Coordinates of C-alpha atoms in Angstrom, one line a residue:
Chain R
M169 CA 13.1 -15.6 2.0
T170 CA 11.1 -19.0 2.4
P171 CA 7.9 -19.1 3.6
N172 CA 10.0 -20.9 6.6
D173 CA 12.1 -18.1 7.2
T174 CA 8.8 -15.8 7.2
Y175 CA 7.4 -17.4 9.6
T176 CA 10.1 -17.7 12.1
R177 CA 10.8 -14.1 11.9
L178 CA 7.1 -13.3 12.4
A179 CA 6.5 -12.8 15.9
N180 CA 4.3 -15.2 17.8
N181 CA 1.8 -12.4 19.4
H182 CA -0.5 -12.3 22.0
I183 CA -2.4 -9.2 22.5
S184 CA -3.2 -7.7 26.1
V185 CA -4.9 -4.1 27.3
D186 CA -3.4 -2.8 30.2
C187 CA -5.5 -0.3 32.2
V188 CA -4.3 3.0 34.1
V189 CA -7.3 4.2 36.4
M190 CA -6.5 7.4 37.8
G191 CA -8.5 9.0 41.0
W192 CA -7.8 11.7 43.4
D193 CA -9.0 11.4 46.9
G194 CA -8.7 15.4 47.3
E195 CA -5.4 15.5 48.1
R196 CA -3.3 12.3 45.8
L197 CA -3.4 10.9 42.9
S198 CA -3.8 7.3 43.2
V199 CA -4.0 4.4 40.6
L200 CA -5.6 1.0 40.8
L201 CA -3.8 -1.7 41.0
V202 CA -4.2 -5.7 41.2
S203 CA -2.4 -8.0 43.2
R204 CA -0.3 -11.2 42.1
H205 CA 0.1 -14.0 43.5
G206 CA 3.2 -16.3 42.7
E207 CA 2.0 -20.2 43.5
G208 CA 5.2 -22.5 44.9
E209 CA 7.7 -20.0 44.6
E210 CA 6.8 -17.4 47.8
Y211 CA 6.2 -13.7 46.3
S212 CA 3.4 -11.2 45.8
D213 CA 3.2 -8.1 43.8
M214 CA 0.9 -5.7 42.2
K215 CA 0.5 -4.8 38.2
L216 CA -1.8 -2.9 36.6
P217 CA -5.3 -4.4 35.6
G218 CA -5.1 -6.2 32.3
S219 CA -5.3 -9.1 30.6
L220 CA -5.4 -11.1 27.1
I221 CA -7.9 -9.9 24.7
Y222 CA -10.6 -12.7 23.4
Q223 CA -11.2 -13.4 19.9
D224 CA -14.8 -12.0 19.8
E225 CA -13.8 -8.7 21.0
D226 CA -12.7 -5.3 20.1
L227 CA -9.8 -3.7 21.9
D228 CA -12.1 -1.3 23.7
Q229 CA -14.4 -3.5 24.6
A230 CA -11.5 -5.7 25.8
A231 CA -10.3 -3.1 28.0
A232 CA -13.9 -2.7 29.4
R233 CA -14.4 -6.4 30.4
V234 CA -11.0 -7.0 31.7
L235 CA -11.5 -3.8 33.7
K236 CA -14.5 -5.1 35.0
E237 CA -13.6 -8.9 35.9
L238 CA -10.5 -7.5 37.8
T239 CA -11.6 -4.8 39.6
G240 CA -15.4 -4.6 39.4
L241 CA -15.0 -0.7 38.1
E242 CA -17.4 -0.2 35.0
N243 CA -17.8 3.1 32.6
A244 CA -14.8 4.5 33.9
G245 CA -14.5 6.0 30.3
L246 CA -11.5 3.9 29.3
R247 CA -9.1 6.2 26.7
Q248 CA -6.3 4.2 24.2
Y249 CA -3.3 5.8 24.5
K250 CA -0.1 3.8 23.5
A251 CA 0.8 0.3 22.2
Y252 CA 3.8 -1.2 24.2
G253 CA 5.5 -4.1 22.2
S254 CA 9.2 -3.6 23.1
K255 CA 10.6 -7.6 23.1
N256 CA 11.6 -7.0 26.0
R257 CA 8.6 -6.6 27.6
T258 CA 8.8 -10.9 28.9
K259 CA 12.0 -10.8 30.1
D260 CA 11.1 -11.3 33.5
P261 CA 10.6 -15.3 33.8
R262 CA 8.4 -14.8 37.1
D263 CA 6.0 -12.9 34.5
V264 CA 5.8 -15.2 31.9
I265 CA 5.6 -18.3 33.9
W266 CA 2.4 -16.4 35.8
L267 CA 0.8 -15.4 32.7
E268 CA 1.6 -19.0 30.7
R269 CA -0.3 -20.4 34.4
A270 CA -3.3 -18.3 34.2
Q271 CA -3.8 -18.3 30.7
K272 CA -2.9 -22.1 30.1
I273 CA -1.0 -20.8 26.5
H274 CA 2.5 -20.7 25.7
V275 CA 3.7 -16.8 25.5
E276 CA 6.0 -15.5 23.6
R277 CA 5.9 -11.9 23.1
I278 CA 2.5 -10.1 23.9
V279 CA 1.9 -6.4 22.9
T280 CA -0.1 -4.5 25.1
I281 CA -2.7 -1.5 24.2
A282 CA -2.5 0.6 27.4
Y283 CA -5.6 2.6 28.3
I284 CA -6.2 5.5 30.9
A285 CA -9.3 7.0 32.9
F286 CA -10.0 9.3 35.5
V287 CA -12.3 8.8 38.4
K288 CA -13.8 10.5 41.3
L289 CA -12.5 8.5 44.3
D290 CA -16.1 8.6 45.9
R291 CA -17.6 5.4 47.8
S292 CA -19.1 4.1 44.2
V293 CA -15.6 4.0 42.9
T294 CA -14.1 2.6 46.0
G295 CA -16.8 0.4 47.3
C296 CA -16.7 -1.7 44.2
L297 CA -13.5 -3.3 44.6
D298 CA -15.2 -5.3 47.6
G299 CA -14.2 -9.0 46.7
Y300 CA -11.0 -8.5 44.1
N301 CA -7.7 -8.5 44.9
A302 CA -7.9 -4.6 43.8
L303 CA -6.5 -1.8 45.5
W304 CA -5.8 1.8 44.8
R305 CA -2.1 3.1 45.8
P306 CA -0.8 6.7 45.7
V307 CA 1.3 7.1 42.4
D308 CA 4.1 7.8 44.4
E309 CA 4.3 4.9 46.9
V310 CA 3.8 2.5 43.8
G311 CA 6.6 0.0 44.0
P312 CA 8.0 -2.2 41.3
L313 CA 5.4 -3.7 39.1
A314 CA 5.0 -6.6 37.1
F315 CA 6.3 -6.3 33.4
D316 CA 6.7 -3.0 32.1
H317 CA 3.8 -1.6 34.0
N318 CA 6.3 1.1 35.8
L319 CA 6.9 2.4 32.3
I320 CA 3.6 2.7 31.1
L321 CA 2.5 4.3 34.5
S322 CA 4.8 6.8 33.9
E323 CA 4.3 8.0 30.7
A324 CA 0.1 8.1 31.8
L325 CA 1.1 10.5 34.0
G326 CA 3.0 12.2 31.0
Q327 CA -0.4 11.4 28.8
M328 CA -2.7 13.0 31.6
R329 CA -0.3 16.3 31.0
T330 CA -0.9 16.2 27.7
M331 CA -4.5 15.5 27.5
A332 CA -5.2 17.9 30.4
S333 CA -3.8 20.6 28.3
A334 CA -5.6 20.1 25.5
D335 CA -9.0 19.5 27.3
P336 CA -9.0 20.9 30.7
A337 CA -12.5 19.3 31.4
L338 CA -10.8 16.3 32.2
L339 CA -9.3 17.6 35.1
F340 CA -12.7 18.0 36.5
D341 CA -13.5 14.2 36.2
L342 CA -10.9 13.7 39.0
L343 CA -12.1 16.2 41.3
P344 CA -15.3 15.4 43.6
R345 CA -18.7 16.9 42.5
K346 CA -18.1 20.0 45.0
F347 CA -14.6 21.0 45.5
T348 CA -13.0 23.9 47.1
L349 CA -11.0 25.8 45.4
A350 CA -7.5 24.4 47.7
Q351 CA -8.8 20.8 46.4
M352 CA -9.0 21.9 43.1
R353 CA -5.7 23.8 43.1
T354 CA -3.9 21.1 44.6
L355 CA -5.1 18.5 41.5
F356 CA -3.2 21.0 39.3
E357 CA 0.2 21.2 41.5
T358 CA 0.0 17.6 40.9
V359 CA -0.9 17.1 37.5
Y360 CA 1.5 19.6 35.9
D361 CA 3.8 19.0 38.7
R362 CA 4.7 22.4 39.9
K363 CA 3.2 25.0 42.5
V364 CA 0.8 27.2 41.7
D365 CA 0.8 30.6 43.1
V366 CA -2.9 31.2 45.1
R367 CA -3.4 34.4 44.2
N368 CA -3.0 34.0 40.6
F369 CA -4.5 30.6 40.6
H370 CA -7.7 32.5 42.3
K371 CA -7.5 34.9 39.6
K372 CA -7.6 32.4 36.5
V373 CA -10.2 30.4 38.3
G374 CA -12.4 33.7 38.3
A375 CA -12.0 33.7 34.5
M376 CA -13.4 30.1 34.0
T377 CA -17.2 30.5 33.9
Y378 CA -17.6 26.7 34.1
V379 CA -16.1 26.9 37.7
V380 CA -19.4 27.6 39.2
P381 CA -19.4 28.7 43.4
L382 CA -22.0 27.0 45.4
D383 CA -23.8 28.6 48.3
E384 CA -22.5 25.7 50.4
Y385 CA -19.4 25.8 52.6
Q386 CA -17.1 23.5 54.3
Q387 CA -18.4 22.0 57.7
G388 CA -17.0 21.1 60.9
V389 CA -13.4 22.1 59.7
A390 CA -10.8 23.6 62.4
H391 CA -9.6 26.4 59.8
R392 CA -12.1 29.0 58.1
A393 CA -14.9 27.1 56.3
A394 CA -13.9 27.3 52.1
R395 CA -16.7 27.3 49.7
F396 CA -17.6 24.7 47.6
Y397 CA -17.9 25.3 43.3
K398 CA -18.6 22.4 40.7
F399 CA -17.8 22.6 37.2
D400 CA -20.6 23.5 34.7
R401 CA -20.1 21.1 31.8
K402 CA -22.6 23.3 29.6
A403 CA -20.4 26.6 30.5
Y404 CA -17.2 24.8 29.8
N405 CA -18.3 24.0 26.2
R406 CA -19.7 27.1 25.1
Q407 CA -16.4 29.1 26.2
R408 CA -14.3 26.3 24.8
R409 CA -15.8 26.5 21.5
Chain S
M1 CA -13.7 -22.0 32.0
T2 CA -11.4 -25.0 30.6
P3 CA -7.8 -24.5 28.9
N4 CA -9.4 -25.8 25.8
D5 CA -12.0 -22.9 26.2
T6 CA -9.5 -20.2 27.1
Y7 CA -7.2 -21.5 24.0
T8 CA -10.2 -20.9 21.5
R9 CA -11.4 -17.7 22.8
L10 CA -8.2 -16.1 22.6
A11 CA -7.5 -14.5 19.6
N12 CA -5.4 -15.8 17.1
N13 CA -3.4 -12.5 16.4
H14 CA -0.8 -11.0 14.2
I15 CA 0.5 -7.2 14.7
S16 CA 0.8 -5.3 12.0
V17 CA 2.4 -1.5 11.8
D18 CA 0.7 1.1 9.3
C19 CA 2.3 4.2 8.5
V20 CA 0.7 7.6 7.4
V21 CA 2.8 10.1 5.9
M22 CA 1.9 13.1 5.3
G23 CA 3.5 15.3 2.5
W24 CA 2.6 19.1 1.5
D25 CA 3.5 20.5 -2.1
G26 CA 2.8 23.9 -1.2
E27 CA -0.8 23.7 -2.1
R28 CA -2.0 20.4 -1.1
L29 CA -1.9 17.4 1.7
S30 CA -0.8 14.1 0.1
V31 CA -0.5 10.9 1.9
L32 CA 2.2 8.3 0.7
L33 CA 0.2 5.1 -0.6
V34 CA 1.6 1.8 -1.9
S35 CA 0.2 -0.3 -4.9
R36 CA -1.5 -3.8 -4.0
H37 CA -2.0 -6.1 -7.3
G38 CA -4.3 -9.5 -6.8
E39 CA -2.8 -12.0 -8.4
G40 CA -5.7 -14.3 -10.5
E41 CA -8.6 -12.4 -9.6
E42 CA -7.9 -8.9 -11.4
Y43 CA -7.7 -6.0 -9.2
S44 CA -5.3 -3.6 -8.5
D45 CA -5.6 -0.8 -5.3
M46 CA -3.8 1.0 -2.9
K47 CA -3.4 1.0 0.9
L48 CA -1.1 2.1 3.8
P49 CA 2.7 1.2 3.4
G50 CA 2.2 -1.4 6.6
S51 CA 3.2 -4.9 7.4
L52 CA 3.4 -7.6 9.8
I53 CA 6.3 -7.1 12.7
Y54 CA 9.1 -9.4 13.4
Q55 CA 9.8 -11.1 16.3
D56 CA 13.2 -9.7 16.8
E57 CA 12.5 -5.8 16.3
D58 CA 10.4 -3.2 18.6
L59 CA 7.0 -1.6 17.5
D60 CA 9.2 1.5 16.7
Q61 CA 11.7 -0.4 14.6
A62 CA 9.3 -2.3 12.5
A63 CA 7.7 0.3 11.7
A64 CA 10.8 2.4 10.1
R65 CA 11.7 -1.1 8.7
V66 CA 8.1 -1.2 7.1
L67 CA 8.6 2.4 5.5
K68 CA 11.8 2.2 4.1
E69 CA 11.4 -1.5 2.8
L70 CA 7.9 -0.8 0.9
T71 CA 8.8 2.9 -0.2
G72 CA 12.5 3.4 0.2
L73 CA 11.3 6.8 2.8
E74 CA 14.0 6.8 6.1
N75 CA 14.0 9.1 8.6
A76 CA 10.4 10.2 8.6
G77 CA 9.8 10.8 12.0
L78 CA 7.4 8.4 12.9
R79 CA 5.2 8.8 16.0
Q80 CA 2.7 6.0 17.2
Y81 CA -0.7 7.3 17.8
K82 CA -3.4 4.3 17.7
A83 CA -3.8 0.3 17.9
Y84 CA -6.6 -0.4 15.8
G85 CA -8.3 -4.2 16.5
S86 CA -11.1 -4.6 15.7
K87 CA -12.5 -7.8 14.6
N88 CA -14.0 -6.4 11.4
R89 CA -10.8 -5.5 10.7
T90 CA -10.1 -8.5 8.2
K91 CA -14.0 -8.7 7.1
D92 CA -12.9 -8.5 3.6
P93 CA -11.6 -12.0 1.9
R94 CA -9.6 -10.1 -0.7
D95 CA -7.7 -8.7 2.1
V96 CA -7.3 -11.7 4.1
I97 CA -6.4 -13.7 0.6
W98 CA -3.9 -11.1 0.0
L99 CA -2.5 -10.9 3.0
E100 CA -1.7 -15.1 3.6
R101 CA -0.5 -15.0 0.2
A102 CA 1.8 -12.2 0.7
Q103 CA 3.1 -13.6 4.4
K104 CA 2.5 -17.4 3.7
I105 CA 0.8 -17.6 7.3
H106 CA -2.7 -18.5 8.1
V107 CA -4.2 -15.1 9.3
E108 CA -7.5 -14.4 11.9
R109 CA -7.0 -11.0 13.1
I110 CA -4.6 -8.3 12.7
V111 CA -4.1 -5.7 15.3
T112 CA -1.8 -2.3 13.6
I113 CA 0.0 -0.1 15.4
A114 CA -0.5 3.4 13.1
Y115 CA 2.1 5.6 12.9
I116 CA 2.2 9.2 11.8
A117 CA 4.8 11.2 10.2
F118 CA 5.0 14.7 8.6
V119 CA 7.6 15.4 5.5
K120 CA 8.3 17.9 3.2
L121 CA 7.7 17.0 -0.5
D122 CA 10.9 17.7 -1.6
R123 CA 13.3 16.0 -3.8
S124 CA 14.6 13.9 -1.4
V125 CA 11.3 12.4 -0.3
T126 CA 9.7 11.8 -3.9
G127 CA 12.7 11.1 -5.5
C128 CA 13.6 8.2 -2.9
L129 CA 10.3 6.6 -4.1
D130 CA 11.8 5.1 -7.8
G131 CA 11.5 1.6 -7.7
Y132 CA 8.5 1.4 -5.4
N133 CA 5.6 0.5 -6.0
A134 CA 4.7 3.4 -4.0
L135 CA 3.4 6.9 -4.7
W136 CA 2.1 10.1 -3.0
R137 CA -1.4 10.9 -3.7
P138 CA -3.5 13.8 -2.3
V139 CA -5.5 13.6 0.5
D140 CA -8.8 14.8 -1.0
E141 CA -8.0 12.3 -3.7
V142 CA -7.7 9.1 -2.0
G143 CA -10.3 6.0 -2.9
P144 CA -11.4 3.2 -1.2
L145 CA -8.4 2.0 0.2
A146 CA -7.4 -2.1 1.7
F147 CA -8.5 -3.1 5.5
D148 CA -9.5 -0.6 7.7
H149 CA -7.3 2.0 6.0
N150 CA -9.4 5.0 4.8
L151 CA -10.5 4.9 8.6
I152 CA -6.9 5.1 9.9
L153 CA -6.2 7.9 7.2
S154 CA -9.0 10.2 8.4
E155 CA -8.3 10.1 12.1
A156 CA -4.9 10.7 11.4
L157 CA -6.2 13.9 10.1
G158 CA -7.6 14.2 13.2
Q159 CA -4.6 13.3 15.1
M160 CA -2.3 15.9 12.8
R161 CA -4.8 18.6 13.9
T162 CA -4.8 17.8 17.8
M163 CA -0.9 17.5 17.4
A164 CA -0.5 20.8 15.9
S165 CA -3.1 22.2 18.7
A166 CA 0.0 21.4 21.2
D167 CA 2.7 21.8 19.1
P168 CA 2.5 23.9 16.2
A169 CA 6.2 23.4 15.3
L170 CA 4.7 20.5 13.9
L171 CA 3.4 22.4 10.6
F172 CA 6.4 23.5 9.9
D173 CA 7.9 20.1 9.4
L174 CA 5.7 20.2 6.4
L175 CA 6.4 23.8 5.1
P176 CA 9.4 23.5 2.7
R177 CA 12.5 25.1 3.9
K178 CA 11.7 28.5 2.4
F179 CA 7.9 29.3 2.4
T180 CA 5.7 32.1 1.7
L181 CA 3.2 33.2 4.2
A182 CA 0.3 32.2 1.6
Q183 CA 1.5 28.8 1.7
M184 CA 1.6 28.6 4.9
R185 CA -2.1 30.2 5.7
T186 CA -2.7 27.8 3.0
L187 CA -1.5 24.5 5.2
F188 CA -3.1 25.8 8.2
E189 CA -6.5 26.1 6.6
T190 CA -6.2 23.0 5.3
V191 CA -5.2 21.6 8.5
Y192 CA -7.9 22.8 10.6
D193 CA -10.2 22.9 7.9
R194 CA -11.4 26.4 7.9
K195 CA -10.9 29.9 6.2
V196 CA -8.1 32.1 8.0
D197 CA -8.7 36.1 7.4
V198 CA -5.3 37.0 5.8
R199 CA -5.1 40.3 7.9
N200 CA -5.8 38.3 11.1
F201 CA -3.2 35.7 10.1
H202 CA -0.2 38.5 9.4
K203 CA -1.0 39.9 12.8
K204 CA -0.6 36.5 14.4
V205 CA 2.5 35.8 12.3
G206 CA 4.1 38.8 13.4
A207 CA 3.7 37.8 16.6
M208 CA 5.8 34.6 16.2
T209 CA 9.2 35.4 16.7
Y210 CA 10.0 31.9 15.6
V211 CA 8.9 32.6 11.5
V212 CA 11.8 34.7 10.6
P213 CA 11.2 37.0 7.7
L214 CA 14.2 36.4 4.1
D215 CA 15.9 38.8 2.3
E216 CA 14.6 36.6 -0.6
Y217 CA 11.5 37.1 -2.6
Q218 CA 9.8 35.0 -5.2
Q219 CA 11.5 34.3 -8.5
G220 CA 9.3 34.3 -11.7
V221 CA 6.0 34.8 -10.2
A222 CA 3.2 36.5 -12.8
H223 CA 1.7 37.8 -9.4
R224 CA 3.9 40.4 -7.2
A225 CA 6.6 38.5 -5.5
A226 CA 6.1 37.5 -2.2
R227 CA 8.7 37.5 0.4
F228 CA 10.3 34.1 2.1
Y229 CA 10.2 33.1 5.6
K230 CA 12.4 30.5 7.2
F231 CA 11.1 28.8 10.6
D232 CA 13.6 29.3 13.3
R233 CA 13.2 26.2 15.8
K234 CA 15.6 27.8 19.3
A235 CA 13.7 30.9 18.5
Y236 CA 10.4 28.4 19.0
N237 CA 11.7 26.7 21.8
R238 CA 12.6 29.8 23.9
Q239 CA 9.0 31.3 22.9
R240 CA 6.9 28.2 24.0
R241 CA 8.9 27.7 26.9

């Protein structure tokens, strides 16, 4: 192969990071998306928060920077989980045009490194979006996204299951600081996509020394007020050791 | 930011794949490495099998192609596990010079996608290396490697543990088709880096319906001949369901 052949065959690559940030509002799993607007042609759609990396930053730094720039969210605990590099990622001309206009570069191929994070949907997280084109959308109401972001999101859900199986503490990142067992059970049902028997669930939780009952109960509810629990990370680490 | 600033800040990226292929010879864990020779300056060292991706191939295709081109090994069952993109990956001028000469391109930054695979060190795998600058080296005898390949290798060992915890079937990819319980125990001790009590281990294996005793015993050994076992994937899938 001549030098020229090699050069032609090598990809003109750009590298981006994309962030799948999951939040839980007590009932449903949501994902953080940003709006994208087309100029000239009229369209407006959504994508995962993501952008190209800079020369002077590492991948993890790029993911944290991009998430903050696009959504205001910081310290989300982003973890890298997969690189997406199909040559078909940029097959939709709309995506390429949008990106070339936004970044003012010629784009052929973009390999993106996907990050995942789990946050509590409390005021610190929902309030930070003010002034950004970002919003939380329930995972089961997400429509068509730009690039291959629907694929990235669906694989992120599988990744969440794998990560939670290896380290259940992760699910408590999603739950409020004080939660009811009903909330905890609903989250488990959502993450593992299956019904959980209430009695069995309470028995299992009873064996978790790190799920600690509080002397606090729900207030102003029509049904019988449920007790609040909290997650004790030190006890968790002891039990898991 | 002006277009020019953006252009300057964006990375001149190349994307490579690197393969960590682990093999087990019955006693020790080995990794597949390729030799690298410097021209002019006199040196010769080792690296993981890896190279830049082509424009017309996906990441998985690139990993399979590169592994075959450099080592002759096919169908290794490569799985992507992490992207490495530190700007310090190319801080050693020797690595940059070597790569620019090999690929005849100007290299600034390379993000590499790491793949991992587990193979039986039988004749089909050791024989395929003939004619290639490739060799199996015990993991605990690996010296300094090119780029950040020592980091990639050490994280691959952690990744192997995580993957084996989630799906123990993976360890049987490493064991010979017929294995003794001593071999199986040694492998477990190596992967999890801790001593395993023999009696407890035999008890645990007794509960694994997918580890099936054969009517075959070791031959020509000085000590008492050990029985052979085989892995039954169907029984494994049933038990794990």
